[in-house]
JSON list of C-alpha atoms in Angstrom, two decimals:
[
{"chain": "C", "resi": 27, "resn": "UNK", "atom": "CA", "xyz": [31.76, -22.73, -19.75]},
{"chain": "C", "resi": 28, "resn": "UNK", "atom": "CA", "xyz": [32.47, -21.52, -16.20]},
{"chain": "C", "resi": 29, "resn": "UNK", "atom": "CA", "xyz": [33.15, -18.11, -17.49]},
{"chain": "C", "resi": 30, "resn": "UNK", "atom": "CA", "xyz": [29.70, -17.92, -19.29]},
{"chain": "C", "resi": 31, "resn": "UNK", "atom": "CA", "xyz": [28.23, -19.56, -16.15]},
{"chain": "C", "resi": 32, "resn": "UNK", "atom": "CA", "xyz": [29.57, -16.60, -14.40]},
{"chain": "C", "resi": 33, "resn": "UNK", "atom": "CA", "xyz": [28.74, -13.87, -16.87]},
{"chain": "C", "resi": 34, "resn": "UNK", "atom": "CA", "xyz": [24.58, -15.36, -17.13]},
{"chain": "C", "resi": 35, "resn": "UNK", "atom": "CA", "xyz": [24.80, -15.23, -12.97]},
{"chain": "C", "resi": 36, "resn": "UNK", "atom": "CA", "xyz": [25.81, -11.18, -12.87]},
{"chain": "C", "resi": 37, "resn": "UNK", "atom": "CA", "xyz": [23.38, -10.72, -15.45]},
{"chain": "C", "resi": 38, "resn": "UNK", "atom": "CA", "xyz": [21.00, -12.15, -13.28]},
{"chain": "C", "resi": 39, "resn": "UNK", "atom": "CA", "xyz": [22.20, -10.51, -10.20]},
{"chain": "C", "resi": 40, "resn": "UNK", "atom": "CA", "xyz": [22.03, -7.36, -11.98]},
{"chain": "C", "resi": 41, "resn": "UNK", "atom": "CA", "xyz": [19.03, -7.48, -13.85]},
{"chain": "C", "resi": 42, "resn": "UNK", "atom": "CA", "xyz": [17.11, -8.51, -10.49]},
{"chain": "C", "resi": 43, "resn": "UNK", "atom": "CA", "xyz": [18.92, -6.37, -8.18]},
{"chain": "C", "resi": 44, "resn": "UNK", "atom": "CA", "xyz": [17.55, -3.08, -10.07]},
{"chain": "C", "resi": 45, "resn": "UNK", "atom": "CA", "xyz": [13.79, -1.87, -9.49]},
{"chain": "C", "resi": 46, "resn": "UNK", "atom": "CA", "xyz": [12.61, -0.43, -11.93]},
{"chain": "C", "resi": 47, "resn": "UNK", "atom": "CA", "xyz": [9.16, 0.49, -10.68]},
{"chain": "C", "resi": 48, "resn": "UNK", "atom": "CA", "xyz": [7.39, 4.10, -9.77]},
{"chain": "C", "resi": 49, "resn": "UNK", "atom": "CA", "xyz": [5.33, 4.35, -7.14]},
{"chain": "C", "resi": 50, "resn": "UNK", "atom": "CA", "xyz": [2.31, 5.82, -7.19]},
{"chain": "C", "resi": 51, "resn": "UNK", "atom": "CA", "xyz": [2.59, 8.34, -5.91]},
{"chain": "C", "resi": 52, "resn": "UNK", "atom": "CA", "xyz": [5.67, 9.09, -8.80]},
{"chain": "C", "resi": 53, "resn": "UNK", "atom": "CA", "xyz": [2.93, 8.19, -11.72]},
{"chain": "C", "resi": 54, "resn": "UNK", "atom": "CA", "xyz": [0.02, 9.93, -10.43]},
{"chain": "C", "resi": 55, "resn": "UNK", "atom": "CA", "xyz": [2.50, 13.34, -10.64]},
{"chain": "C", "resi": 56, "resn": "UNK", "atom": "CA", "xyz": [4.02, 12.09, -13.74]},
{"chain": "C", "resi": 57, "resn": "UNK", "atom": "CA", "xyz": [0.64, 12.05, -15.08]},
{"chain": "C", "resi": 58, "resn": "UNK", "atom": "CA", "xyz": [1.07, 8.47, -15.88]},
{"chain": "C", "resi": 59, "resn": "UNK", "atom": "CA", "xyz": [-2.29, 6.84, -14.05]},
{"chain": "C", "resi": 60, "resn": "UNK", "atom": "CA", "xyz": [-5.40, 7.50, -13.20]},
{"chain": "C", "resi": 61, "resn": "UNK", "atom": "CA", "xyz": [-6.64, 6.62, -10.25]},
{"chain": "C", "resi": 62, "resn": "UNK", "atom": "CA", "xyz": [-9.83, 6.47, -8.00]},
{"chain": "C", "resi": 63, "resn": "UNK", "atom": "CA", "xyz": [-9.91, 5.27, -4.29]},
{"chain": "C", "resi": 64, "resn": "UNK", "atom": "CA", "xyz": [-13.02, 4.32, -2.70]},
{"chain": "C", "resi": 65, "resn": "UNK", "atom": "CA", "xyz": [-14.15, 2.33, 0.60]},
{"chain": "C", "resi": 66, "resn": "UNK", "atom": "CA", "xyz": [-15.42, -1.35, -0.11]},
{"chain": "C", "resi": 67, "resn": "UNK", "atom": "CA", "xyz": [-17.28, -3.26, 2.41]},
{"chain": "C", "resi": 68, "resn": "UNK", "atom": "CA", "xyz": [-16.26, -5.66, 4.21]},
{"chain": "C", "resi": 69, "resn": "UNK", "atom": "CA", "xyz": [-17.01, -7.56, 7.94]},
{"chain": "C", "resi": 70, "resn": "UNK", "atom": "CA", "xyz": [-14.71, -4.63, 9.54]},
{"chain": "C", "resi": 71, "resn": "UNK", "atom": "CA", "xyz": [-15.76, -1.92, 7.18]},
{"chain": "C", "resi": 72, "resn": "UNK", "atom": "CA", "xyz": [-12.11, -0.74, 6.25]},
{"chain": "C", "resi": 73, "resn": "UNK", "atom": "CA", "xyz": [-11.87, -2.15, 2.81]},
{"chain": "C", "resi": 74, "resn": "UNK", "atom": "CA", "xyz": [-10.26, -0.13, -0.01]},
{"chain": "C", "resi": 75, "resn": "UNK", "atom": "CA", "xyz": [-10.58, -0.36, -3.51]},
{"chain": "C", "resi": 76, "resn": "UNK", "atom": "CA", "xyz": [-8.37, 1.06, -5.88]},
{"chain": "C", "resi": 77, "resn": "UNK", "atom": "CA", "xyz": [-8.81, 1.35, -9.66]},
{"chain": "C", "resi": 78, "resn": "UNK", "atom": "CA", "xyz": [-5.71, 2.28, -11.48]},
{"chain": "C", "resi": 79, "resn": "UNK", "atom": "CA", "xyz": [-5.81, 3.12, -15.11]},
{"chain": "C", "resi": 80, "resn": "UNK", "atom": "CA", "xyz": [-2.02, 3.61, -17.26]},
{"chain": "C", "resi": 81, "resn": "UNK", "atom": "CA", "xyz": [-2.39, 6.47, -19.55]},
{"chain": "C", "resi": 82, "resn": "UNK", "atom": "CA", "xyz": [1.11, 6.70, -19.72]},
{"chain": "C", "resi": 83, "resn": "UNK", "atom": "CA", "xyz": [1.22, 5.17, -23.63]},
{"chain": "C", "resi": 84, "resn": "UNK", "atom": "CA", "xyz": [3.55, 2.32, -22.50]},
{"chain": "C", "resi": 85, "resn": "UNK", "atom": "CA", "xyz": [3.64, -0.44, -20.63]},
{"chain": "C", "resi": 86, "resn": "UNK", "atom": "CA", "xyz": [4.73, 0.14, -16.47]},
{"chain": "C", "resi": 87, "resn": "UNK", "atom": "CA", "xyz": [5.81, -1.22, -13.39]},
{"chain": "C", "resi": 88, "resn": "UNK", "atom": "CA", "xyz": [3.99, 0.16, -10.06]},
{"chain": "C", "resi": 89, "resn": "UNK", "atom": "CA", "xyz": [4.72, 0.08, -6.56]},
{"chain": "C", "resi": 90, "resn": "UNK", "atom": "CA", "xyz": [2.20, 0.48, -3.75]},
{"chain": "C", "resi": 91, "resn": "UNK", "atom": "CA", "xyz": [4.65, 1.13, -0.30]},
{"chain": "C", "resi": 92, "resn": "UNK", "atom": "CA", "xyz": [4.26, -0.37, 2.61]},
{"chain": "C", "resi": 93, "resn": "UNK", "atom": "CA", "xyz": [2.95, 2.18, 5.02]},
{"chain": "C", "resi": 94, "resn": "UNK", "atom": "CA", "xyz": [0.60, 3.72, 2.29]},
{"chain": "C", "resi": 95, "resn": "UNK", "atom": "CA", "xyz": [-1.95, 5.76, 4.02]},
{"chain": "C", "resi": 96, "resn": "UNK", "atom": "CA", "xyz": [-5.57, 6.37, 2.80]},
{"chain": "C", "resi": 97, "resn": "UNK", "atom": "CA", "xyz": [-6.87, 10.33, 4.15]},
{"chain": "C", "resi": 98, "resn": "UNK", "atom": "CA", "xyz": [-10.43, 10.53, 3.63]},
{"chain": "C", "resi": 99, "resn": "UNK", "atom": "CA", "xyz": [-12.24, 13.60, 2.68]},
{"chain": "C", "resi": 100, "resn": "UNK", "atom": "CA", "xyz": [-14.17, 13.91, 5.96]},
{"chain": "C", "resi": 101, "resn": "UNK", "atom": "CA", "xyz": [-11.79, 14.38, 9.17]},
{"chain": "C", "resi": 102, "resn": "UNK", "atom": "CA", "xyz": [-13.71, 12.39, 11.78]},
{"chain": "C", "resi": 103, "resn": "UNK", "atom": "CA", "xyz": [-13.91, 8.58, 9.60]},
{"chain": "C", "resi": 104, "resn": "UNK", "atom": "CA", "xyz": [-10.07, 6.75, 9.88]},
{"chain": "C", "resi": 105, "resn": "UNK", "atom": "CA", "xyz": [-7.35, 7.45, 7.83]},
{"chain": "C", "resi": 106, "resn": "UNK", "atom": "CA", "xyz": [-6.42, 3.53, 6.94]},
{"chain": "C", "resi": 107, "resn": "UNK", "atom": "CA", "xyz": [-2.89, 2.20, 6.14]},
{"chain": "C", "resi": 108, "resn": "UNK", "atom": "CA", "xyz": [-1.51, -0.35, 4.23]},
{"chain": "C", "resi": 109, "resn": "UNK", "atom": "CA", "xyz": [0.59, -2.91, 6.01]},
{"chain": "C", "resi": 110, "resn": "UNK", "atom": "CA", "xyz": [2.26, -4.74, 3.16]},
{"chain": "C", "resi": 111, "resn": "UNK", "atom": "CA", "xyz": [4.11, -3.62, -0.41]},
{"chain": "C", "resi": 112, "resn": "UNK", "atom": "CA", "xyz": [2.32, -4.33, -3.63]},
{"chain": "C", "resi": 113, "resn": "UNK", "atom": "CA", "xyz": [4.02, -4.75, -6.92]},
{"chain": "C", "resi": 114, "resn": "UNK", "atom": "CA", "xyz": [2.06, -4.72, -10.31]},
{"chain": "C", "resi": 115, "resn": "UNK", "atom": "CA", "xyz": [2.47, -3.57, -14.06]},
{"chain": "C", "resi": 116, "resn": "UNK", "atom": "CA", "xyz": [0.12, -2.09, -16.67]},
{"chain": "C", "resi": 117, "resn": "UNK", "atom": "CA", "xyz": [0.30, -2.18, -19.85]},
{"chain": "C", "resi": 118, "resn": "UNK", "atom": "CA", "xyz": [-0.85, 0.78, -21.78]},
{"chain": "C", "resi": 119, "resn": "UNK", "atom": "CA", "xyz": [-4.75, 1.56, -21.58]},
{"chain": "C", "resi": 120, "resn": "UNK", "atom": "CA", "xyz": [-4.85, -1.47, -18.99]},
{"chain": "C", "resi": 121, "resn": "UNK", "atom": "CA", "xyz": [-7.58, -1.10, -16.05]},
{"chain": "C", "resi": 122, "resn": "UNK", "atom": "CA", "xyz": [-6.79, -2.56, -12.20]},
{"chain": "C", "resi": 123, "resn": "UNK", "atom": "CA", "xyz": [-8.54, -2.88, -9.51]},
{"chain": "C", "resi": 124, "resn": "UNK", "atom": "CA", "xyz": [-7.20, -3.77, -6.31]},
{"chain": "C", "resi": 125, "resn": "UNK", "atom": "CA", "xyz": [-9.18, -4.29, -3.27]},
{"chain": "C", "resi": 126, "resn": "UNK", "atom": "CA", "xyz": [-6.98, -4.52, 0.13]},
{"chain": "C", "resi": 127, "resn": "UNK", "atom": "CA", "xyz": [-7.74, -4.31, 3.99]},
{"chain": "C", "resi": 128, "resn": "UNK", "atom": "CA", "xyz": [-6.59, -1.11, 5.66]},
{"chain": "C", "resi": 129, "resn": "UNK", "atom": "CA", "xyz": [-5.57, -0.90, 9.29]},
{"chain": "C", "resi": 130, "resn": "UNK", "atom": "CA", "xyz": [-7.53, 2.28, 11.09]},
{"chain": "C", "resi": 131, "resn": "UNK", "atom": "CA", "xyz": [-5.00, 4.62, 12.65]},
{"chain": "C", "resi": 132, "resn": "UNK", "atom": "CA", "xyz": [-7.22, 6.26, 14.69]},
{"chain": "C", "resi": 133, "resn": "UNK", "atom": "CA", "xyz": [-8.77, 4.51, 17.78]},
{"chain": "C", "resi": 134, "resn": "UNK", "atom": "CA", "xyz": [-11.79, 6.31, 17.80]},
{"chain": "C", "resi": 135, "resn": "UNK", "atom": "CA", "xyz": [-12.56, 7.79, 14.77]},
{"chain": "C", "resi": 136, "resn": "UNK", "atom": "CA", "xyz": [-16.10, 6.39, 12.73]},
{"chain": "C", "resi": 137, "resn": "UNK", "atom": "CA", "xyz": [-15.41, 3.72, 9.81]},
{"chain": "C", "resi": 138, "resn": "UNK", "atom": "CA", "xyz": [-15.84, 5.53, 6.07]},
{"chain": "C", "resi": 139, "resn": "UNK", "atom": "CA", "xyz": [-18.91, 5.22, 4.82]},
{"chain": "C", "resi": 140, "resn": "UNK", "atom": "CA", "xyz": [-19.88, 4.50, 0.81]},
{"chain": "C", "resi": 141, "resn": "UNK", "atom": "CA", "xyz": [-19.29, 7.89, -0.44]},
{"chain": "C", "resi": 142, "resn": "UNK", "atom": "CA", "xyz": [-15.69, 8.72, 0.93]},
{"chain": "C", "resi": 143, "resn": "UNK", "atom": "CA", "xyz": [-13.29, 9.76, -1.10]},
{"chain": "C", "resi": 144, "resn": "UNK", "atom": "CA", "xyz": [-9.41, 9.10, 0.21]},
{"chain": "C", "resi": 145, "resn": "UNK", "atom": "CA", "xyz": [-6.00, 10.44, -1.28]},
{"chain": "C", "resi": 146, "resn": "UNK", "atom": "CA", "xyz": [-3.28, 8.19, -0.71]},
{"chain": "C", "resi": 147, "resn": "UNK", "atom": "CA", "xyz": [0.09, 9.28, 0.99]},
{"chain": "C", "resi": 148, "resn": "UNK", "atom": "CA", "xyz": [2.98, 8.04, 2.15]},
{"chain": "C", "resi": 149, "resn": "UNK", "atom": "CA", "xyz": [3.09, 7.98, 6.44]},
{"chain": "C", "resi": 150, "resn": "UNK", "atom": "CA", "xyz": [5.11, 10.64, 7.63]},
{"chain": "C", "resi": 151, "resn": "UNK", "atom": "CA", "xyz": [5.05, 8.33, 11.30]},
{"chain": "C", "resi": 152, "resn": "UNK", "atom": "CA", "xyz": [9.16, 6.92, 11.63]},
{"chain": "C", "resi": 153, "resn": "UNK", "atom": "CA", "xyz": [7.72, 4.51, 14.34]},
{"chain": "C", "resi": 154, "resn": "UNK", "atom": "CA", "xyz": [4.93, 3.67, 12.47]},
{"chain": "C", "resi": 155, "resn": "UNK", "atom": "CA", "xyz": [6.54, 2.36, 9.40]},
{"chain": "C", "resi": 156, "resn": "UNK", "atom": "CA", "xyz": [9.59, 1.06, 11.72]},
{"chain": "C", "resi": 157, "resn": "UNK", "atom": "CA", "xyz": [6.84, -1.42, 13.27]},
{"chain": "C", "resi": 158, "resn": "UNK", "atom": "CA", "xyz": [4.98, -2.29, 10.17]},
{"chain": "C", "resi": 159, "resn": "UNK", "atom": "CA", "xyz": [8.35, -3.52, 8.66]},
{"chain": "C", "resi": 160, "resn": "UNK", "atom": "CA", "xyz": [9.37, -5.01, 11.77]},
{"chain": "C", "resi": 161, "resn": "UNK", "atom": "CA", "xyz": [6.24, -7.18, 11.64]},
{"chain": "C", "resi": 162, "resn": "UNK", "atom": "CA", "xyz": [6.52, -8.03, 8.23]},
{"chain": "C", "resi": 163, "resn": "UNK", "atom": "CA", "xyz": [9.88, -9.39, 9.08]},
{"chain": "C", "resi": 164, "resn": "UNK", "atom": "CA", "xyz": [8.54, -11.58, 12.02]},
{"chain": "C", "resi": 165, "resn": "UNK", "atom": "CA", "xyz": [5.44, -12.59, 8.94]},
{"chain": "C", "resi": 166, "resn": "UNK", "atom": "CA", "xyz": [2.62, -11.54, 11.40]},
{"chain": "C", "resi": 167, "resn": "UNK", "atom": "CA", "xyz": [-0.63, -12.12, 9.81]},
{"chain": "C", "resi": 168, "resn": "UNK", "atom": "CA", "xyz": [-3.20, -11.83, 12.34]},
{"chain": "C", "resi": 169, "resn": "UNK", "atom": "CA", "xyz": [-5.45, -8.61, 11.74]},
{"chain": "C", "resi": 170, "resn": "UNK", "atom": "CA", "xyz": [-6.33, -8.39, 15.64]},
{"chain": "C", "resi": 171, "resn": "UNK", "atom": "CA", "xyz": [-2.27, -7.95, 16.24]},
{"chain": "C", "resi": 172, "resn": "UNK", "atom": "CA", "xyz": [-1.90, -5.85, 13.55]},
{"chain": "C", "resi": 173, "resn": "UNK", "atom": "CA", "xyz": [-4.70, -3.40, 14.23]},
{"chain": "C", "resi": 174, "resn": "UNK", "atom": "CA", "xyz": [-3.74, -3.34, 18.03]},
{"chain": "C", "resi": 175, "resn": "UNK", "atom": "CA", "xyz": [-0.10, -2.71, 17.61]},
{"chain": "C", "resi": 176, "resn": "UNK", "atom": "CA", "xyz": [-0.83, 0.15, 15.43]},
{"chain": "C", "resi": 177, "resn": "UNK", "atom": "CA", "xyz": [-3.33, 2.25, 17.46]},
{"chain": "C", "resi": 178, "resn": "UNK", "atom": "CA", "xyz": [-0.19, 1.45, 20.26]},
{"chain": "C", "resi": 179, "resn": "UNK", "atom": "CA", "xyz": [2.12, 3.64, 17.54]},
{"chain": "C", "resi": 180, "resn": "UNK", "atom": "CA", "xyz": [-0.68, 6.02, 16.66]},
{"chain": "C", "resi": 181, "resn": "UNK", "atom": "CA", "xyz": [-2.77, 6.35, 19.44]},
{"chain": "C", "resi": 182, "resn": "UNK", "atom": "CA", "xyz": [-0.53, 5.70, 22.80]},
{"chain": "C", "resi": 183, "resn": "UNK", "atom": "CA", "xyz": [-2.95, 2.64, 23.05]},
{"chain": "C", "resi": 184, "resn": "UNK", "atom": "CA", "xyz": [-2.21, 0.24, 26.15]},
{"chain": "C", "resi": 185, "resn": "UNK", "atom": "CA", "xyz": [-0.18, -2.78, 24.98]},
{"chain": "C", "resi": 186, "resn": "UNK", "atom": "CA", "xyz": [-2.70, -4.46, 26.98]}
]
C-alpha cells in the first residue's frame, strides 16, 4: 500500500509539475487563436478587453504572462501592462473574453480612446518585470501602488 501511496504521489508531482500551456503569443504564431484587443471603459479608462477565439481544432491550454504589454496603434495614448499571469483553456471553436485593468507605462501619455487597436507583447523592461514579480510575491493589490511603482521603473518617477 505504501508503495502505491508513493507511486499515485510522483504521479501527482509529475503530472502537476509540467505546464503544458502556450502562451499567446506561441498560439497567435502557431495560428492557433484568434484574437482581438480593444480598450473597455472603465473609472480610470485603461481597461482591456480581449476576445480569444481557438481555431486550433482541439482543445488548449493558454497562458497570458505577467508583464504582458498592450502597444496601441497611435504612439501618444499608453502602452498598458498586465501585472498578474492568467491561465485559461479553450476548447475547439470556444469564444473568451477577458476584460482586465492595465497599468499605464507612460506618465504622461493620453488614455486610449474607443477605437484603439493594441498588439500585445511581452516587456522587454528586466526591472520592470523584476518589480511586478516582486510585488506579486509581497500580494500587493492596491492599484494606486501599483501604478506609482511602475511609472518609478518606466518613467524615473519620484518615489515620492
Amino acid at each position: 500500500n505504501i508503495s502505491l501511496l508513493v507511486l499515485s504521489c510522483l504521479v501527482l508531482v509529475s503530472f502537476n509539475s509540467r505546464d503544458n500551456s502556450l502562451t499567446i503569443e506561441q498560439a497567435l504564431l502557431e495560428k492557433k487563436i484568434e484574437m482581438v484587443i480593444a480598450p473597455y471603459d472603465t473609472y480610470e479608462g485603461d481597461g482591456i478587453r480581449m476576445t480569444v477565439k481557438n481555431i486550433s481544432g482541439k482543445f488548449i491550454n493558454l497562458k497570458m504572462p505577467m508583464g504582458s504589454t498592450f502597444i496601441p496603434d497611435a504612439e501618444e495614448e499608453q502602452i498598458l501592462i498586465r501585472t498578474d499571469e492568467e491561465i485559461f483553456a479553450l476548447s475547439n471553436g470556444q469564444q473568451k473574453i477577458l476584460q482586465f485593468h492595465g497599468y499605464c507605462t507612460e506618465l504622461n501619455d493620453r488614455s486610449c480612446n474607443e477605437g484603439t487597436a493594441f498588439k500585445m507583447a511581452k516587456t522587454t523592461n528586466t526591472n520592470l518585470q523584476n518589480l511586478l514579480s516582486y510585488m506579486d510575491s509581497l500580494r500587493i493589490k492596491d492599484q494606486s501602488t501599483i501604478q506609482h511603482a511602475i511609472w518609478c521603473i518606466t518613467d524615473n518617477s519620484s518615489v515620492s
